[in-house]
GROMACS .gro file of C-alpha atoms in nm:
model
  207
    1UNK     CA    1   9.729   8.761  11.522
    2UNK     CA    2  10.065   8.919  11.776
    3UNK     CA    3  10.034   9.259  11.881
    4UNK     CA    4  10.310   9.409  12.083
    5UNK     CA    5  10.259   9.749  12.269
    6UNK     CA    6  10.488   9.922  12.443
    7UNK     CA    7  10.665  10.306  12.457
    8UNK     CA    8  10.937  10.152  12.287
    9UNK     CA    9  10.965   9.825  12.087
   10UNK     CA   10  11.274   9.642  11.945
   11UNK     CA   11  11.272   9.321  11.754
   12UNK     CA   12  11.565   9.124  11.639
   13UNK     CA   13  11.419   8.785  11.607
   14UNK     CA   14  11.163   8.611  11.383
   15UNK     CA   15  10.784   8.699  11.416
   16UNK     CA   16  10.548   8.481  11.225
   17UNK     CA   17  10.173   8.506  11.186
   18UNK     CA   18  10.093   8.344  10.849
   19UNK     CA   19   9.763   8.462  10.683
   20UNK     CA   20   9.720   8.684  11.019
   21UNK     CA   21   9.799   9.011  11.159
   22UNK     CA   22  10.113   9.147  11.318
   23UNK     CA   23  10.106   9.510  11.499
   24UNK     CA   24  10.369   9.685  11.671
   25UNK     CA   25  10.253   9.999  11.854
   26UNK     CA   26  10.503  10.240  12.002
   27UNK     CA   27  10.351  10.510  12.189
   28UNK     CA   28  10.202  10.652  12.507
   29UNK     CA   29   9.819  10.617  12.441
   30UNK     CA   30   9.670  10.358  12.231
   31UNK     CA   31   9.300  10.275  12.144
   32UNK     CA   32   9.246   9.966  11.976
   33UNK     CA   33   8.871   9.899  11.823
   34UNK     CA   34   8.957   9.646  11.571
   35UNK     CA   35   9.251   9.486  11.410
   36UNK     CA   36   9.146   9.645  11.121
   37UNK     CA   37   9.425   9.934  11.103
   38UNK     CA   38   9.201  10.194  10.959
   39UNK     CA   39   9.049  10.203  11.311
   40UNK     CA   40   9.340  10.223  11.547
   41UNK     CA   41   9.376  10.547  11.713
   42UNK     CA   42   9.714  10.599  11.861
   43UNK     CA   43   9.877  10.917  12.047
   44UNK     CA   44  10.284  10.935  12.049
   45UNK     CA   45  10.352  11.252  12.305
   46UNK     CA   46  10.708  11.221  12.198
   47UNK     CA   47  10.944  11.125  11.885
   48UNK     CA   48  11.135  10.899  12.081
   49UNK     CA   49  10.860  10.649  12.120
   50UNK     CA   50  11.031  10.368  11.865
   51UNK     CA   51  10.960  10.097  11.683
   52UNK     CA   52  11.303   9.932  11.579
   53UNK     CA   53  11.291   9.597  11.361
   54UNK     CA   54  11.629   9.424  11.279
   55UNK     CA   55  11.456   9.092  11.248
   56UNK     CA   56  11.192   8.969  11.047
   57UNK     CA   57  10.823   9.018  11.023
   58UNK     CA   58  10.628   8.733  10.827
   59UNK     CA   59  10.249   8.725  10.769
   60UNK     CA   60  10.215   8.583  10.432
   61UNK     CA   61   9.894   8.639  10.324
   62UNK     CA   62   9.791   8.844  10.636
   63UNK     CA   63   9.889   9.204  10.741
   64UNK     CA   64  10.164   9.434  10.886
   65UNK     CA   65  10.106   9.719  11.054
   66UNK     CA   66  10.354   9.981  11.251
   67UNK     CA   67  10.284  10.285  11.435
   68UNK     CA   68  10.510  10.474  11.641
   69UNK     CA   69  10.681  10.853  11.685
   70UNK     CA   70  10.997  10.697  11.471
   71UNK     CA   71  11.025  10.370  11.313
   72UNK     CA   72  11.359  10.184  11.218
   73UNK     CA   73  11.363   9.899  10.961
   74UNK     CA   74  11.704   9.711  10.869
   75UNK     CA   75  11.542   9.383  10.855
   76UNK     CA   76  11.235   9.203  10.665
   77UNK     CA   77  10.891   9.247  10.660
   78UNK     CA   78  10.687   9.026  10.429
   79UNK     CA   79  10.335   8.989  10.341
   80UNK     CA   80  10.373   8.802  10.034
   81UNK     CA   81  10.076   8.579   9.952
   82UNK     CA   82  10.141   8.195   9.896
   83UNK     CA   83   9.823   8.012   9.842
   84UNK     CA   84   9.570   8.345   9.833
   85UNK     CA   85   9.476   8.518   9.529
   86UNK     CA   86   9.591   8.870   9.682
   87UNK     CA   87   9.884   8.983   9.880
   88UNK     CA   88   9.874   9.139  10.243
   89UNK     CA   89   9.907   9.512  10.340
   90UNK     CA   90  10.173   9.653  10.502
   91UNK     CA   91  10.176  10.017  10.676
   92UNK     CA   92  10.463  10.202  10.827
   93UNK     CA   93  10.278  10.500  10.998
   94UNK     CA   94  10.534  10.719  11.207
   95UNK     CA   95  10.507  11.069  11.354
   96UNK     CA   96  10.826  11.168  11.326
   97UNK     CA   97  11.051  10.949  11.114
   98UNK     CA   98  11.022  10.659  10.889
   99UNK     CA   99  11.397  10.558  10.808
  100UNK     CA  100  11.398  10.189  10.610
  101UNK     CA  101  11.788  10.100  10.555
  102UNK     CA  102  11.942   9.775  10.354
  103UNK     CA  103  11.596   9.638  10.408
  104UNK     CA  104  11.311   9.437  10.227
  105UNK     CA  105  10.942   9.502  10.193
  106UNK     CA  106  10.745   9.295  10.001
  107UNK     CA  107  10.409   9.210   9.957
  108UNK     CA  108  10.388   8.994   9.656
  109UNK     CA  109  10.154   8.710   9.500
  110UNK     CA  110  10.279   8.447   9.302
  111UNK     CA  111   9.892   8.360   9.187
  112UNK     CA  112   9.720   8.684   9.187
  113UNK     CA  113   9.805   9.086   9.234
  114UNK     CA  114  10.054   9.253   9.466
  115UNK     CA  115   9.950   9.366   9.774
  116UNK     CA  116   9.961   9.749   9.896
  117UNK     CA  117  10.230   9.917  10.111
  118UNK     CA  118  10.251  10.215  10.275
  119UNK     CA  119  10.545  10.396  10.403
  120UNK     CA  120  10.464  10.722  10.567
  121UNK     CA  121  10.586  10.976  10.831
  122UNK     CA  122  10.700  11.350  10.890
  123UNK     CA  123  11.043  11.257  10.700
  124UNK     CA  124  11.055  10.940  10.522
  125UNK     CA  125  11.389  10.800  10.405
  126UNK     CA  126  11.464  10.469  10.227
  127UNK     CA  127  11.879  10.397  10.192
  128UNK     CA  128  12.117  10.118  10.095
  129UNK     CA  129  12.044   9.826   9.895
  130UNK     CA  130  11.663   9.807  10.049
  131UNK     CA  131  11.415   9.629   9.790
  132UNK     CA  132  11.003   9.749   9.846
  133UNK     CA  133  10.848   9.503   9.603
  134UNK     CA  134  10.412   9.494   9.575
  135UNK     CA  135  10.485   9.268   9.229
  136UNK     CA  136  10.185   9.001   9.129
  137UNK     CA  137  10.163   8.754   8.870
  138UNK     CA  138   9.844   8.891   8.763
  139UNK     CA  139   9.904   9.268   8.843
  140UNK     CA  140  10.125   9.487   9.037
  141UNK     CA  141  10.007   9.637   9.377
  142UNK     CA  142  10.030   9.957   9.544
  143UNK     CA  143  10.296  10.131   9.705
  144UNK     CA  144  10.244  10.474   9.873
  145UNK     CA  145  10.575  10.656  10.027
  146UNK     CA  146  10.537  10.980  10.159
  147UNK     CA  147  10.203  10.998  10.037
  148UNK     CA  148   9.908  10.930   9.817
  149UNK     CA  149   9.856  11.107   9.443
  150UNK     CA  150   9.952  11.498   9.429
  151UNK     CA  151   9.936  11.475   9.847
  152UNK     CA  152   9.524  11.516   9.789
  153UNK     CA  153   9.412  11.161   9.963
  154UNK     CA  154   9.305  11.305  10.317
  155UNK     CA  155   9.335  10.912  10.446
  156UNK     CA  156   9.704  10.912  10.380
  157UNK     CA  157   9.945  11.143  10.596
  158UNK     CA  158  10.222  11.324  10.349
  159UNK     CA  159  10.568  11.344  10.455
  160UNK     CA  160  10.737  11.693  10.469
  161UNK     CA  161  11.034  11.526  10.289
  162UNK     CA  162  11.117  11.200  10.153
  163UNK     CA  163  11.430  11.080  10.029
  164UNK     CA  164  11.525  10.793   9.826
  165UNK     CA  165  11.875  10.651   9.756
  166UNK     CA  166  12.076  10.540   9.440
  167UNK     CA  167  12.039  10.153   9.552
  168UNK     CA  168  11.660  10.134   9.632
  169UNK     CA  169  11.458   9.914   9.426
  170UNK     CA  170  11.077   9.959   9.433
  171UNK     CA  171  10.845   9.750   9.186
  172UNK     CA  172  10.478   9.677   9.155
  173UNK     CA  173  10.527   9.505   8.841
  174UNK     CA  174  10.297   9.230   8.682
  175UNK     CA  175  10.531   8.944   8.599
  176UNK     CA  176  10.295   8.752   8.375
  177UNK     CA  177   9.950   8.846   8.302
  178UNK     CA  178   9.815   9.206   8.401
  179UNK     CA  179   9.894   9.549   8.421
  180UNK     CA  180  10.149   9.733   8.608
  181UNK     CA  181  10.041   9.898   8.986
  182UNK     CA  182  10.082  10.224   9.128
  183UNK     CA  183  10.364  10.341   9.305
  184UNK     CA  184  10.384  10.753   9.463
  185UNK     CA  185  10.678  10.875   9.597
  186UNK     CA  186  10.568  11.221   9.758
  187UNK     CA  187  10.665  11.507   9.977
  188UNK     CA  188  10.477  11.827  10.067
  189UNK     CA  189  10.820  12.048  10.026
  190UNK     CA  190  11.111  11.815   9.880
  191UNK     CA  191  11.158  11.519   9.717
  192UNK     CA  192  11.500  11.362   9.629
  193UNK     CA  193  11.476  11.046   9.445
  194UNK     CA  194  11.788  10.862   9.326
  195UNK     CA  195  11.661  10.477   9.305
  196UNK     CA  196  11.508  10.286   9.058
  197UNK     CA  197  11.114  10.244   9.018
  198UNK     CA  198  10.882   9.991   8.810
  199UNK     CA  199  10.543   9.920   8.754
  200UNK     CA  200  10.558   9.716   8.423
  201UNK     CA  201  10.267   9.507   8.281
  202UNK     CA  202  10.294   9.132   8.260
  203UNK     CA  203  10.555   8.938   8.042
  204UNK     CA  204  10.259   8.777   7.796
  205UNK     CA  205  10.010   9.076   7.880
  206UNK     CA  206   9.929   9.390   8.012
  207UNK     CA  207  10.014   9.776   8.016
   0.00000   0.00000   0.00000
């Protein structure tokens, strides 16, 4: 397990915790009662408490969480499954902006279902040749961008504005046998979507 806590965090290298937990928290006050991310309480007093990832965050089969006033991701974040039946979980949670540009975010599985990816913030933007992938051999995973279905899940914060660029690819496919997953792109006020989404059933069977 790797936990980085500071008012501002910049990663330009490679952090690899296979099957473990990787957590980057930028804020003025952080309370961690567990590395189960649902139990993390953090207070960011200004949006310039930043997590900037230009490198690689790898936790294949594990979980990755980024919590900050604002988040910028231009590198690689991977929680793919290699030897386990389900892929990991990836969470971006910003009080202000979450910006992902020319980056990859993957929670795929070659043996089971895809994982769970949340990209959340007050404003959320995916740009450039960004790929977000939660596909799996036996079923697609779940991708929540800017909120959950109709913005009604109280455990998932809603964006006020979400923008997806034209070269962005979002996938929650079943690649062989199984049903496609779930992809939500939501904002309370304005959603601009110009990218590509797929949540298809498997090539052999599935809906």
